[in-house]
Amino acid sequence: MTSRSNSKGLRTHYASQLKDSVGKEVRIAGWVEDLRAKGSITFLTVRDVTGLAQAVFKRDELPEEEYSKLKKLTLQSVVSVRGIVGRSLSKKLEFEVKAKGLELVSKALHPLPLDPRGRIDAGLDKRLDSRALDLRNPKNLAIFKLRHALVQSIRAYLISNGFIEVSTPKLIGTATEGGADLFEVDYFGRKAYLAQSPQLYKEQLVMSLDRVFEMADYFRAEKSSTRRHLSEFYSVDVEAAFMDEEDVMGLLEGLIRKAIEDVSRECTEELKLLGVSLKVPEVPFERITYDEAVEELKALGVDKKVGDDLLDSDLKVLGSAHKGFYFITKWPVGLKPFYIERIKEEPEYTYSFDLQHGYLEIASGGRRVHDRAELERRLRECGLDVKGFEEHLKVFGYGMPPHSGWGLGLDRLMMVLTGRKNIREVTLYPRDRFRLVP
Ligand code: AMO
């Protein structure tokens, strides 16, 4: 991080930059983590986004009005400390600031709703109620620094594979993924919906842009309250002309490998704090067909037949037999959306896949229908109103290349990379059936 001062000159250095400034006068700024008086010396620890710094105040060496400011400080208040950087005798910190001056910038009003130092246990709900403060806890902050690295890695990977980043509407007139879990909104007196995915747009865009990706929030009115569903989730979507399902599965494998390599390299501190060690998975990932999954479940005593959906309980059973990343391929036509292509020789099945990590579904995708008549047939089969899709269908008459793609739940991938079991922990301000604030 480069050295910078803000307009008021409250900060010249971040905590992590003290090591390069021994003997120099600096200003550090952050929030009060601890305040300990030992005789005529007070130790003030200040945290900022980069870590912890200690400032040492000696009563004998400071004007009374400067030293007495310490009395007004409350934990978590924002302060700016001016002083000279020196080596520290503290076991935890190598450098410290021999304080010459102190400014209380913004006072934290007590009692605070939680202790961001994590010294008093707070449940997740309580933490989320005060998320802005909760993020001062280095472990929680580490999750979002890692998320940032992950997003950058994915973006760079897709761009290097020739994908163009796009942004599609989130207010839409027609359901994309079927009607069950749609949020309806009033759009100037007309019915509109919050987008469940960019599915139809991304398919249309391959006609001209060839390979597209979008990273954005999508909305599902999830009635069930689970540890891996949100009503607003962050999705990485790709769509590519002249690629088949195998091609985009390969792209997904490469993305996961690159993401784990990048995050492991760039987030060593964060992973240490989170207690996670990551291993770059071998490719190709294991592939089992849907039928094989059903057979496996039956052999394990689960009452299943071909055509049944794989329920949470089934995925838990499969997940304990298949650790790590694996694909479930070739789903029956009845279990996949209208835009997924049937296998010609086995019309009961589709060119489709889900990427799993143990029990957790991370992504799903497949080869798409690119023939208008077939798409209409599929819409009817799925019980959807063909007229409602006319805007989309007409595009198929402009010349539509064969194409494939997938959607990946970034929050879910974050759960895997950080070892967190609840999706709410890896989302800044999660939205679920019961939570709309903050
Ligand atoms: P699907 O509905 O399977 O496919 O969604 C793709 C991926 O998005 C994630 N996901 C969710 N994450 C958190 N909360 C939710 N409520 C939620 N819903 C979905 C999952 C899932 O695997 N259009 C297709 C993708 C495609 O074929 O390109 C689609 O949306 O990780």
Short mmCIF file of C-alpha atoms and ligand atoms in Angstrom, two decimals:
data_model
loop_
_atom_site.label_atom_id
_atom_site.label_comp_id
_atom_site.label_asym_id
_atom_site.label_seq_id
_atom_site.Cartn_x
_atom_site.Cartn_y
_atom_site.Cartn_z
CA MET A 1 0.00 0.00 0.00
CA THR A 2 1.49 3.38 -0.88
CA SER A 3 1.95 6.05 1.74
CA ARG A 4 -0.74 8.71 1.52
CA SER A 5 -2.17 11.44 3.67
CA ASN A 6 -5.74 12.58 3.62
CA SER A 7 -6.75 16.22 3.31
CA LYS A 8 -6.51 16.85 7.04
CA GLY A 9 -3.14 15.14 7.33
CA LEU A 10 -4.44 12.70 9.92
CA ARG A 11 -2.57 9.78 8.42
CA THR A 12 0.75 9.49 6.66
CA HIS A 13 1.30 5.77 7.23
CA TYR A 14 -0.65 2.56 7.64
CA ALA A 15 0.28 0.23 10.52
CA SER A 16 2.01 -2.14 8.12
CA GLN A 17 4.27 0.66 6.83
CA LEU A 18 6.00 1.49 10.14
CA LYS A 19 8.80 -0.98 9.42
CA ASP A 20 10.02 1.20 6.57
CA SER A 21 10.07 4.42 8.59
CA VAL A 22 12.25 3.85 11.67
CA GLY A 23 13.50 7.17 13.04
CA LYS A 24 10.97 9.20 11.03
CA GLU A 25 7.98 11.19 12.23
CA VAL A 26 4.68 9.66 11.09
CA ARG A 27 0.97 9.91 11.72
CA ILE A 28 -0.99 6.72 12.06
CA ALA A 29 -4.77 6.65 12.20
CA GLY A 30 -7.23 3.93 13.07
CA TRP A 31 -9.48 2.71 15.86
CA VAL A 32 -8.49 2.09 19.46
CA GLU A 33 -8.01 -1.62 20.06
CA ASP A 34 -6.58 -1.37 23.57
CA LEU A 35 -5.39 1.15 26.09
CA ARG A 36 -3.11 0.08 28.97
CA ALA A 37 -1.51 2.36 31.53
CA LYS A 38 1.63 1.18 33.36
CA GLY A 39 2.80 3.81 35.80
CA SER A 40 3.63 6.92 33.82
CA ILE A 41 3.48 5.15 30.45
CA THR A 42 0.33 4.41 28.41
CA PHE A 43 0.28 1.90 25.58
CA LEU A 44 -2.33 2.58 22.94
CA THR A 45 -2.88 -0.02 20.24
CA VAL A 46 -4.48 1.25 17.08
CA ARG A 47 -5.85 -0.99 14.35
CA ASP A 48 -6.30 -0.08 10.70
CA VAL A 49 -7.10 -2.13 7.61
CA THR A 50 -3.50 -3.38 7.44
CA GLY A 51 -3.12 -4.51 11.05
CA LEU A 52 -2.12 -3.34 14.49
CA ALA A 53 0.24 -0.57 15.61
CA GLN A 54 1.31 0.41 19.10
CA ALA A 55 1.79 3.97 20.26
CA VAL A 56 3.65 4.67 23.49
CA PHE A 57 2.76 7.79 25.49
CA LYS A 58 5.20 8.87 28.26
CA ARG A 59 3.76 11.31 30.77
CA ASP A 60 7.18 12.80 31.53
CA GLU A 61 7.92 13.58 27.89
CA LEU A 62 4.56 15.02 26.83
CA PRO A 63 2.74 18.27 27.61
CA GLU A 64 -0.05 17.60 30.15
CA GLU A 65 -2.81 18.62 27.69
CA GLU A 66 -1.59 16.00 25.21
CA TYR A 67 -1.26 13.19 27.76
CA SER A 68 -4.63 13.93 29.34
CA LYS A 69 -6.39 13.37 25.98
CA LEU A 70 -5.86 9.65 26.56
CA LYS A 71 -8.44 9.78 29.36
CA LYS A 72 -11.16 10.73 26.91
CA LEU A 73 -10.59 7.76 24.63
CA THR A 74 -13.04 4.89 24.43
CA LEU A 75 -12.27 1.56 22.78
CA GLN A 76 -12.96 1.61 19.01
CA SER A 77 -12.83 5.40 18.79
CA VAL A 78 -11.02 6.72 15.74
CA VAL A 79 -7.72 8.42 16.58
CA SER A 80 -4.70 9.89 14.88
CA VAL A 81 -1.31 9.61 16.58
CA ARG A 82 1.78 11.63 15.67
CA GLY A 83 5.19 10.34 16.71
CA ILE A 84 8.56 8.86 15.86
CA VAL A 85 8.85 5.24 14.74
CA GLY A 86 11.16 3.06 16.80
CA ARG A 87 11.74 -0.60 17.57
CA SER A 88 9.38 -2.07 20.10
CA LEU A 89 10.07 -4.25 23.12
CA SER A 90 6.62 -5.79 22.79
CA LYS A 91 6.55 -9.51 21.97
CA LYS A 92 3.81 -9.11 19.38
CA LEU A 93 4.93 -6.01 17.48
CA GLU A 94 8.36 -5.19 16.08
CA PHE A 95 7.86 -1.44 15.73
CA GLU A 96 6.02 1.25 17.62
CA VAL A 97 5.35 4.96 17.57
CA LYS A 98 6.87 7.09 20.35
CA ALA A 99 3.92 9.43 20.59
CA LYS A 100 4.23 13.20 20.45
CA GLY A 101 0.59 14.07 19.89
CA LEU A 102 -2.90 12.57 19.82
CA GLU A 103 -6.12 13.56 18.14
CA LEU A 104 -9.47 12.02 18.94
CA VAL A 105 -11.11 12.05 15.51
CA SER A 106 -14.41 10.32 16.24
CA LYS A 107 -15.54 8.93 19.55
CA ALA A 108 -17.09 5.43 19.81
CA LEU A 109 -20.18 5.58 21.99
CA HIS A 110 -20.44 2.83 24.56
CA PRO A 111 -21.89 0.36 25.18
CA LEU A 112 -21.07 -0.97 21.71
CA PRO A 113 -23.27 -3.81 20.43
CA LEU A 114 -20.32 -6.19 20.18
CA ASP A 115 -16.60 -6.42 20.78
CA PRO A 116 -14.95 -6.55 17.35
CA ARG A 117 -11.79 -7.89 18.97
CA GLY A 118 -13.75 -11.13 19.35
CA ARG A 119 -12.97 -11.39 23.07
CA ILE A 120 -16.66 -11.78 23.88
CA ASP A 121 -18.45 -14.35 21.75
CA ALA A 122 -21.29 -12.96 19.65
CA GLY A 123 -23.66 -15.13 17.59
CA LEU A 124 -23.80 -14.61 13.82
CA ASP A 125 -27.14 -12.78 13.96
CA LYS A 126 -25.83 -10.29 16.46
CA ARG A 127 -22.69 -9.83 14.41
CA LEU A 128 -24.68 -9.21 11.23
CA ASP A 129 -26.88 -6.67 13.02
CA SER A 130 -23.74 -4.57 13.55
CA ARG A 131 -21.83 -5.66 10.46
CA ALA A 132 -19.86 -2.42 10.04
CA LEU A 133 -18.32 -2.93 13.47
CA ASP A 134 -18.04 -6.71 13.12
CA LEU A 135 -15.76 -6.21 10.11
CA ARG A 136 -13.14 -4.60 12.35
CA ASN A 137 -12.46 -8.10 13.61
CA PRO A 138 -9.38 -9.18 11.62
CA LYS A 139 -10.77 -12.66 10.97
CA ASN A 140 -13.97 -11.28 9.49
CA LEU A 141 -12.09 -8.65 7.53
CA ALA A 142 -9.83 -11.42 6.18
CA ILE A 143 -12.85 -13.06 4.54
CA PHE A 144 -13.56 -9.96 2.49
CA LYS A 145 -9.93 -9.29 1.58
CA LEU A 146 -9.87 -12.85 0.28
CA ARG A 147 -13.15 -12.31 -1.55
CA HIS A 148 -11.61 -9.30 -3.26
CA ALA A 149 -8.61 -11.38 -4.37
CA LEU A 150 -10.95 -14.11 -5.63
CA VAL A 151 -13.04 -11.70 -7.71
CA GLN A 152 -9.90 -10.18 -9.26
CA SER A 153 -8.51 -13.64 -10.04
CA ILE A 154 -11.72 -14.78 -11.74
CA ARG A 155 -12.01 -11.58 -13.76
CA ALA A 156 -8.40 -11.82 -14.94
CA TYR A 157 -8.80 -15.51 -15.80
CA LEU A 158 -11.92 -15.00 -17.90
CA ILE A 159 -10.46 -11.99 -19.69
CA SER A 160 -7.32 -13.97 -20.50
CA ASN A 161 -9.58 -16.61 -22.05
CA GLY A 162 -11.11 -14.09 -24.43
CA PHE A 163 -14.28 -13.29 -22.46
CA ILE A 164 -15.76 -9.80 -22.54
CA GLU A 165 -17.29 -8.45 -19.32
CA VAL A 166 -20.91 -7.35 -19.66
CA SER A 167 -23.63 -5.96 -17.48
CA THR A 168 -27.26 -6.95 -18.08
CA PRO A 169 -30.53 -5.60 -16.60
CA LYS A 170 -31.56 -6.59 -13.11
CA LEU A 171 -35.10 -5.31 -13.64
CA ILE A 172 -36.76 -7.60 -16.12
CA GLY A 173 -40.15 -8.21 -17.68
CA THR A 174 -40.02 -12.03 -18.03
CA ALA A 175 -38.91 -14.72 -15.60
CA THR A 176 -35.62 -16.31 -16.59
CA GLU A 177 -35.43 -19.49 -14.60
CA GLY A 178 -39.10 -20.38 -14.19
CA GLY A 179 -41.58 -18.60 -11.98
CA ALA A 180 -41.37 -20.07 -8.50
CA ASP A 181 -38.87 -17.91 -6.69
CA LEU A 182 -39.32 -14.51 -8.34
CA PHE A 183 -39.42 -11.14 -6.61
CA GLU A 184 -42.12 -9.04 -8.19
CA VAL A 185 -41.78 -5.26 -8.27
CA ASP A 186 -44.05 -2.46 -9.36
CA TYR A 187 -42.48 -0.88 -12.45
CA PHE A 188 -44.44 2.32 -13.12
CA GLY A 189 -47.68 0.42 -12.73
CA ARG A 190 -46.49 -2.63 -14.66
CA LYS A 191 -45.35 -5.97 -13.30
CA ALA A 192 -41.60 -6.44 -13.34
CA TYR A 193 -39.22 -8.83 -11.63
CA LEU A 194 -35.77 -8.80 -10.11
CA ALA A 195 -33.47 -10.89 -12.32
CA GLN A 196 -32.82 -14.44 -11.10
CA SER A 197 -29.86 -14.78 -13.47
CA PRO A 198 -28.59 -13.18 -16.69
CA GLN A 199 -29.46 -16.37 -18.59
CA LEU A 200 -31.42 -15.01 -21.55
CA TYR A 201 -29.26 -11.92 -22.02
CA LYS A 202 -25.98 -13.78 -21.86
CA GLU A 203 -27.22 -16.22 -24.50
CA GLN A 204 -28.28 -13.36 -26.76
CA LEU A 205 -24.92 -11.67 -26.37
CA VAL A 206 -22.90 -14.58 -27.76
CA MET A 207 -24.44 -13.69 -31.15
CA SER A 208 -22.16 -10.66 -31.32
CA LEU A 209 -19.64 -10.66 -28.48
CA ASP A 210 -18.89 -14.41 -28.84
CA ARG A 211 -17.69 -14.95 -25.24
CA VAL A 212 -19.20 -12.99 -22.38
CA PHE A 213 -19.08 -13.00 -18.60
CA GLU A 214 -20.93 -11.11 -15.92
CA MET A 215 -20.30 -10.86 -12.19
CA ALA A 216 -23.30 -9.44 -10.39
CA ASP A 217 -25.99 -9.90 -7.76
CA TYR A 218 -29.13 -11.86 -8.60
CA PHE A 219 -32.32 -12.38 -6.70
CA ARG A 220 -34.28 -15.46 -5.69
CA ALA A 221 -37.25 -15.38 -3.36
CA GLU A 222 -35.90 -18.35 -1.42
CA LYS A 223 -38.56 -19.51 0.98
CA SER A 224 -36.33 -22.08 2.62
CA SER A 225 -33.89 -20.85 5.18
CA THR A 226 -30.66 -22.80 4.77
CA ARG A 227 -27.01 -22.09 5.42
CA ARG A 228 -26.25 -21.92 1.68
CA HIS A 229 -29.14 -19.92 0.21
CA LEU A 230 -29.51 -16.17 0.04
CA SER A 231 -32.25 -14.14 -1.57
CA GLU A 232 -29.58 -11.91 -3.12
CA PHE A 233 -26.47 -13.80 -4.21
CA TYR A 234 -23.40 -12.99 -6.26
CA SER A 235 -23.01 -14.98 -9.42
CA VAL A 236 -20.26 -15.41 -11.99
CA ASP A 237 -21.91 -16.21 -15.32
CA VAL A 238 -20.25 -17.14 -18.58
CA GLU A 239 -21.60 -17.92 -22.02
CA ALA A 240 -19.56 -18.81 -25.10
CA ALA A 241 -20.36 -19.37 -28.76
CA PHE A 242 -19.01 -22.53 -30.41
CA MET A 243 -18.19 -24.17 -27.09
CA ASP A 244 -19.85 -27.34 -25.86
CA GLU A 245 -20.45 -28.53 -22.31
CA GLU A 246 -17.04 -30.20 -22.09
CA ASP A 247 -15.33 -26.97 -23.16
CA VAL A 248 -17.05 -24.90 -20.49
CA MET A 249 -16.46 -27.57 -17.85
CA GLY A 250 -12.76 -27.32 -18.70
CA LEU A 251 -12.98 -23.55 -18.40
CA LEU A 252 -14.56 -23.93 -14.97
CA GLU A 253 -11.87 -26.37 -13.80
CA GLY A 254 -9.21 -23.92 -14.92
CA LEU A 255 -10.96 -21.09 -13.11
CA ILE A 256 -11.11 -23.01 -9.83
CA ARG A 257 -7.45 -24.01 -10.05
CA LYS A 258 -6.30 -20.49 -10.90
CA ALA A 259 -8.46 -18.99 -8.15
CA ILE A 260 -6.98 -21.32 -5.53
CA GLU A 261 -3.43 -20.66 -6.79
CA ASP A 262 -3.95 -16.87 -6.72
CA VAL A 263 -5.70 -16.74 -3.37
CA SER A 264 -3.10 -19.05 -1.77
CA ARG A 265 -0.31 -16.80 -3.03
CA GLU A 266 -1.91 -13.43 -2.32
CA CYS A 267 -3.79 -14.15 0.90
CA THR A 268 -1.31 -16.05 3.06
CA GLU A 269 -2.04 -13.89 6.14
CA GLU A 270 -5.80 -14.09 5.64
CA LEU A 271 -5.76 -17.88 5.21
CA LYS A 272 -3.63 -18.21 8.34
CA LEU A 273 -6.09 -16.10 10.32
CA LEU A 274 -8.97 -18.20 9.01
CA GLY A 275 -7.13 -21.44 9.80
CA VAL A 276 -7.45 -22.71 6.25
CA SER A 277 -4.86 -24.36 4.03
CA LEU A 278 -5.86 -24.72 0.39
CA LYS A 279 -4.75 -27.32 -2.11
CA VAL A 280 -4.94 -26.78 -5.85
CA PRO A 281 -7.19 -29.62 -7.10
CA GLU A 282 -6.08 -31.98 -9.86
CA VAL A 283 -7.87 -31.78 -13.19
CA PRO A 284 -9.98 -33.18 -14.69
CA PHE A 285 -12.36 -33.19 -11.72
CA GLU A 286 -14.16 -36.45 -11.10
CA ARG A 287 -17.30 -36.79 -13.25
CA ILE A 288 -20.28 -38.94 -12.36
CA THR A 289 -23.49 -39.01 -14.34
CA TYR A 290 -26.81 -38.32 -12.68
CA ASP A 291 -27.75 -42.02 -13.20
CA GLU A 292 -24.55 -43.12 -11.48
CA ALA A 293 -25.34 -40.78 -8.60
CA VAL A 294 -28.78 -42.39 -8.28
CA GLU A 295 -27.24 -45.89 -8.37
CA GLU A 296 -24.73 -44.86 -5.72
CA LEU A 297 -27.49 -43.50 -3.50
CA LYS A 298 -29.55 -46.66 -3.92
CA ALA A 299 -26.54 -48.77 -2.99
CA LEU A 300 -26.21 -46.65 0.16
CA GLY A 301 -29.80 -47.39 1.10
CA VAL A 302 -31.47 -44.17 -0.15
CA ASP A 303 -34.90 -44.62 -1.74
CA LYS A 304 -34.28 -43.07 -5.21
CA LYS A 305 -35.20 -43.73 -8.80
CA VAL A 306 -34.10 -42.15 -12.06
CA GLY A 307 -36.10 -38.96 -12.63
CA ASP A 308 -36.15 -37.94 -8.94
CA ASP A 309 -34.37 -34.73 -8.08
CA LEU A 310 -31.31 -34.96 -5.86
CA LEU A 311 -32.42 -33.47 -2.56
CA ASP A 312 -30.24 -31.83 0.08
CA SER A 313 -30.23 -35.07 2.03
CA ASP A 314 -29.05 -36.96 -1.08
CA LEU A 315 -26.28 -34.46 -1.78
CA LYS A 316 -25.10 -34.85 1.82
CA VAL A 317 -24.80 -38.61 1.28
CA LEU A 318 -23.03 -38.12 -2.08
CA GLY A 319 -20.83 -35.42 -0.58
CA SER A 320 -19.48 -37.71 2.10
CA ALA A 321 -18.42 -40.20 -0.58
CA HIS A 322 -17.05 -37.54 -2.98
CA LYS A 323 -14.93 -35.03 -1.12
CA GLY A 324 -13.64 -32.01 -3.00
CA PHE A 325 -14.75 -30.87 -6.45
CA TYR A 326 -16.67 -33.20 -8.80
CA PHE A 327 -19.23 -32.87 -11.58
CA ILE A 328 -22.64 -34.51 -11.78
CA THR A 329 -23.41 -34.67 -15.51
CA LYS A 330 -26.14 -35.74 -17.90
CA TRP A 331 -29.23 -34.77 -15.91
CA PRO A 332 -32.70 -35.94 -17.03
CA VAL A 333 -34.55 -33.43 -19.15
CA GLY A 334 -37.24 -32.94 -16.51
CA LEU A 335 -34.74 -31.69 -13.95
CA LYS A 336 -33.11 -29.00 -16.07
CA PRO A 337 -34.42 -25.68 -17.40
CA PHE A 338 -35.87 -25.20 -20.88
CA TYR A 339 -32.70 -23.70 -22.36
CA ILE A 340 -30.56 -26.82 -21.77
CA GLU A 341 -30.06 -29.03 -24.85
CA ARG A 342 -31.28 -32.62 -25.04
CA ILE A 343 -28.87 -35.37 -26.01
CA LYS A 344 -30.03 -36.40 -29.49
CA GLU A 345 -29.36 -40.13 -29.07
CA GLU A 346 -30.81 -40.20 -25.54
CA PRO A 347 -33.56 -37.56 -25.54
CA GLU A 348 -34.46 -38.25 -21.92
CA TYR A 349 -31.13 -36.70 -20.90
CA THR A 350 -29.39 -33.35 -21.34
CA TYR A 351 -25.90 -31.99 -21.96
CA SER A 352 -25.78 -30.55 -18.47
CA PHE A 353 -23.69 -30.51 -15.33
CA ASP A 354 -23.53 -29.32 -11.77
CA LEU A 355 -20.19 -28.65 -10.12
CA GLN A 356 -20.23 -29.90 -6.56
CA HIS A 357 -17.83 -29.49 -3.68
CA GLY A 358 -18.82 -32.29 -1.37
CA TYR A 359 -22.50 -31.67 -0.61
CA LEU A 360 -22.43 -28.08 -1.86
CA GLU A 361 -23.52 -27.14 -5.40
CA ILE A 362 -21.10 -24.50 -6.62
CA ALA A 363 -22.10 -24.06 -10.27
CA SER A 364 -24.42 -25.40 -12.93
CA GLY A 365 -24.48 -25.15 -16.69
CA GLY A 366 -24.58 -26.96 -19.97
CA ARG A 367 -25.01 -26.85 -23.72
CA ARG A 368 -27.91 -24.63 -24.79
CA VAL A 369 -30.75 -25.09 -27.24
CA HIS A 370 -29.93 -22.81 -30.18
CA ASP A 371 -32.78 -23.78 -32.50
CA ARG A 372 -35.91 -21.68 -32.11
CA ALA A 373 -38.43 -24.47 -32.81
CA GLU A 374 -36.76 -26.74 -30.27
CA LEU A 375 -36.66 -23.92 -27.71
CA GLU A 376 -40.40 -23.39 -28.15
CA ARG A 377 -40.99 -27.12 -27.68
CA ARG A 378 -38.91 -27.10 -24.52
CA LEU A 379 -40.76 -24.08 -23.15
CA ARG A 380 -44.09 -25.85 -23.69
CA GLU A 381 -42.78 -29.04 -22.10
CA CYS A 382 -41.78 -27.03 -19.05
CA GLY A 383 -45.30 -25.57 -18.87
CA LEU A 384 -44.10 -22.03 -19.65
CA ASP A 385 -45.98 -19.47 -21.70
CA VAL A 386 -44.29 -19.28 -25.12
CA LYS A 387 -45.80 -15.84 -25.83
CA GLY A 388 -44.12 -14.43 -22.74
CA PHE A 389 -40.75 -15.40 -24.22
CA GLU A 390 -41.34 -13.87 -27.68
CA GLU A 391 -38.74 -11.12 -27.11
CA HIS A 392 -36.15 -13.80 -26.47
CA LEU A 393 -37.34 -16.25 -29.12
CA LYS A 394 -37.20 -13.71 -31.92
CA VAL A 395 -33.45 -13.36 -31.41
CA PHE A 396 -33.03 -16.98 -32.48
CA GLY A 397 -34.18 -15.94 -35.93
CA TYR A 398 -31.23 -13.53 -36.30
CA GLY A 399 -28.72 -16.38 -36.55
CA MET A 400 -27.74 -17.99 -33.25
CA PRO A 401 -24.47 -19.92 -32.94
CA PRO A 402 -24.34 -23.07 -30.83
CA HIS A 403 -23.24 -22.09 -27.34
CA SER A 404 -22.72 -23.24 -23.77
CA GLY A 405 -22.16 -21.66 -20.39
CA TRP A 406 -22.50 -21.86 -16.64
CA GLY A 407 -23.37 -19.85 -13.55
CA LEU A 408 -21.21 -20.09 -10.46
CA GLY A 409 -22.34 -19.01 -6.99
CA LEU A 410 -19.42 -16.93 -5.78
CA ASP A 411 -20.65 -16.87 -2.19
CA ARG A 412 -20.68 -20.67 -2.22
CA LEU A 413 -17.16 -20.84 -3.62
CA MET A 414 -16.17 -18.43 -0.85
CA MET A 415 -17.58 -20.90 1.71
CA VAL A 416 -15.26 -23.56 0.32
CA LEU A 417 -12.19 -21.30 0.21
CA THR A 418 -12.66 -19.91 3.72
CA GLY A 419 -13.97 -23.08 5.35
CA ARG A 420 -17.10 -21.22 6.58
CA LYS A 421 -20.26 -23.27 6.93
CA ASN A 422 -22.79 -20.43 6.69
CA ILE A 423 -23.09 -18.40 3.48
CA ARG A 424 -24.00 -15.32 5.55
CA GLU A 425 -20.48 -15.19 6.95
CA VAL A 426 -18.93 -14.64 3.51
CA THR A 427 -21.46 -12.02 2.35
CA LEU A 428 -21.11 -8.45 3.58
CA TYR A 429 -24.79 -7.68 4.08
CA PRO A 430 -26.66 -10.94 3.52
CA ARG A 431 -30.29 -10.95 2.49
CA ASP A 432 -32.54 -13.83 3.42
CA ARG A 433 -36.20 -14.30 4.21
CA PHE A 434 -35.77 -12.77 7.62
CA ARG A 435 -33.05 -10.21 7.02
CA LEU A 436 -33.44 -6.97 5.11
CA VAL A 437 -31.25 -4.74 7.30
CA PRO A 438 -28.60 -3.52 7.63
P1 AMO B 1 -28.61 -22.11 -10.94
O1 AMO B 1 -29.99 -21.73 -10.61
O2 AMO B 1 -28.20 -23.53 -10.63
O3 AMO B 1 -28.31 -21.92 -12.48
O4 AMO B 1 -27.61 -21.11 -10.22
C1 AMO B 1 -26.22 -21.16 -10.48
C2 AMO B 1 -25.44 -21.19 -9.18
O5 AMO B 1 -25.76 -20.06 -8.40
C3 AMO B 1 -25.72 -20.37 -7.03
N1 AMO B 1 -27.02 -20.08 -6.43
C4 AMO B 1 -27.21 -19.55 -5.20
N2 AMO B 1 -26.34 -19.17 -4.25
C5 AMO B 1 -26.83 -18.68 -3.10
N3 AMO B 1 -28.14 -18.49 -2.87
C6 AMO B 1 -29.05 -18.85 -3.77
N4 AMO B 1 -30.34 -18.66 -3.53
C7 AMO B 1 -28.60 -19.39 -5.01
N5 AMO B 1 -29.22 -19.83 -6.14
C8 AMO B 1 -28.25 -20.23 -6.97
C9 AMO B 1 -25.39 -21.85 -6.92
C10 AMO B 1 -25.77 -22.37 -8.27
O6 AMO B 1 -25.01 -23.51 -8.63
N6 AMO B 1 -28.80 -19.85 -15.40
C11 AMO B 1 -28.27 -20.98 -14.67
C12 AMO B 1 -26.78 -21.12 -14.86
C13 AMO B 1 -26.39 -21.49 -16.27
O7 AMO B 1 -26.87 -22.53 -16.77
O8 AMO B 1 -25.58 -20.75 -16.86
C14 AMO B 1 -28.61 -20.80 -13.21
O9 AMO B 1 -28.98 -19.77 -12.72
O10 AMO B 1 -24.00 -21.97 -6.69
#
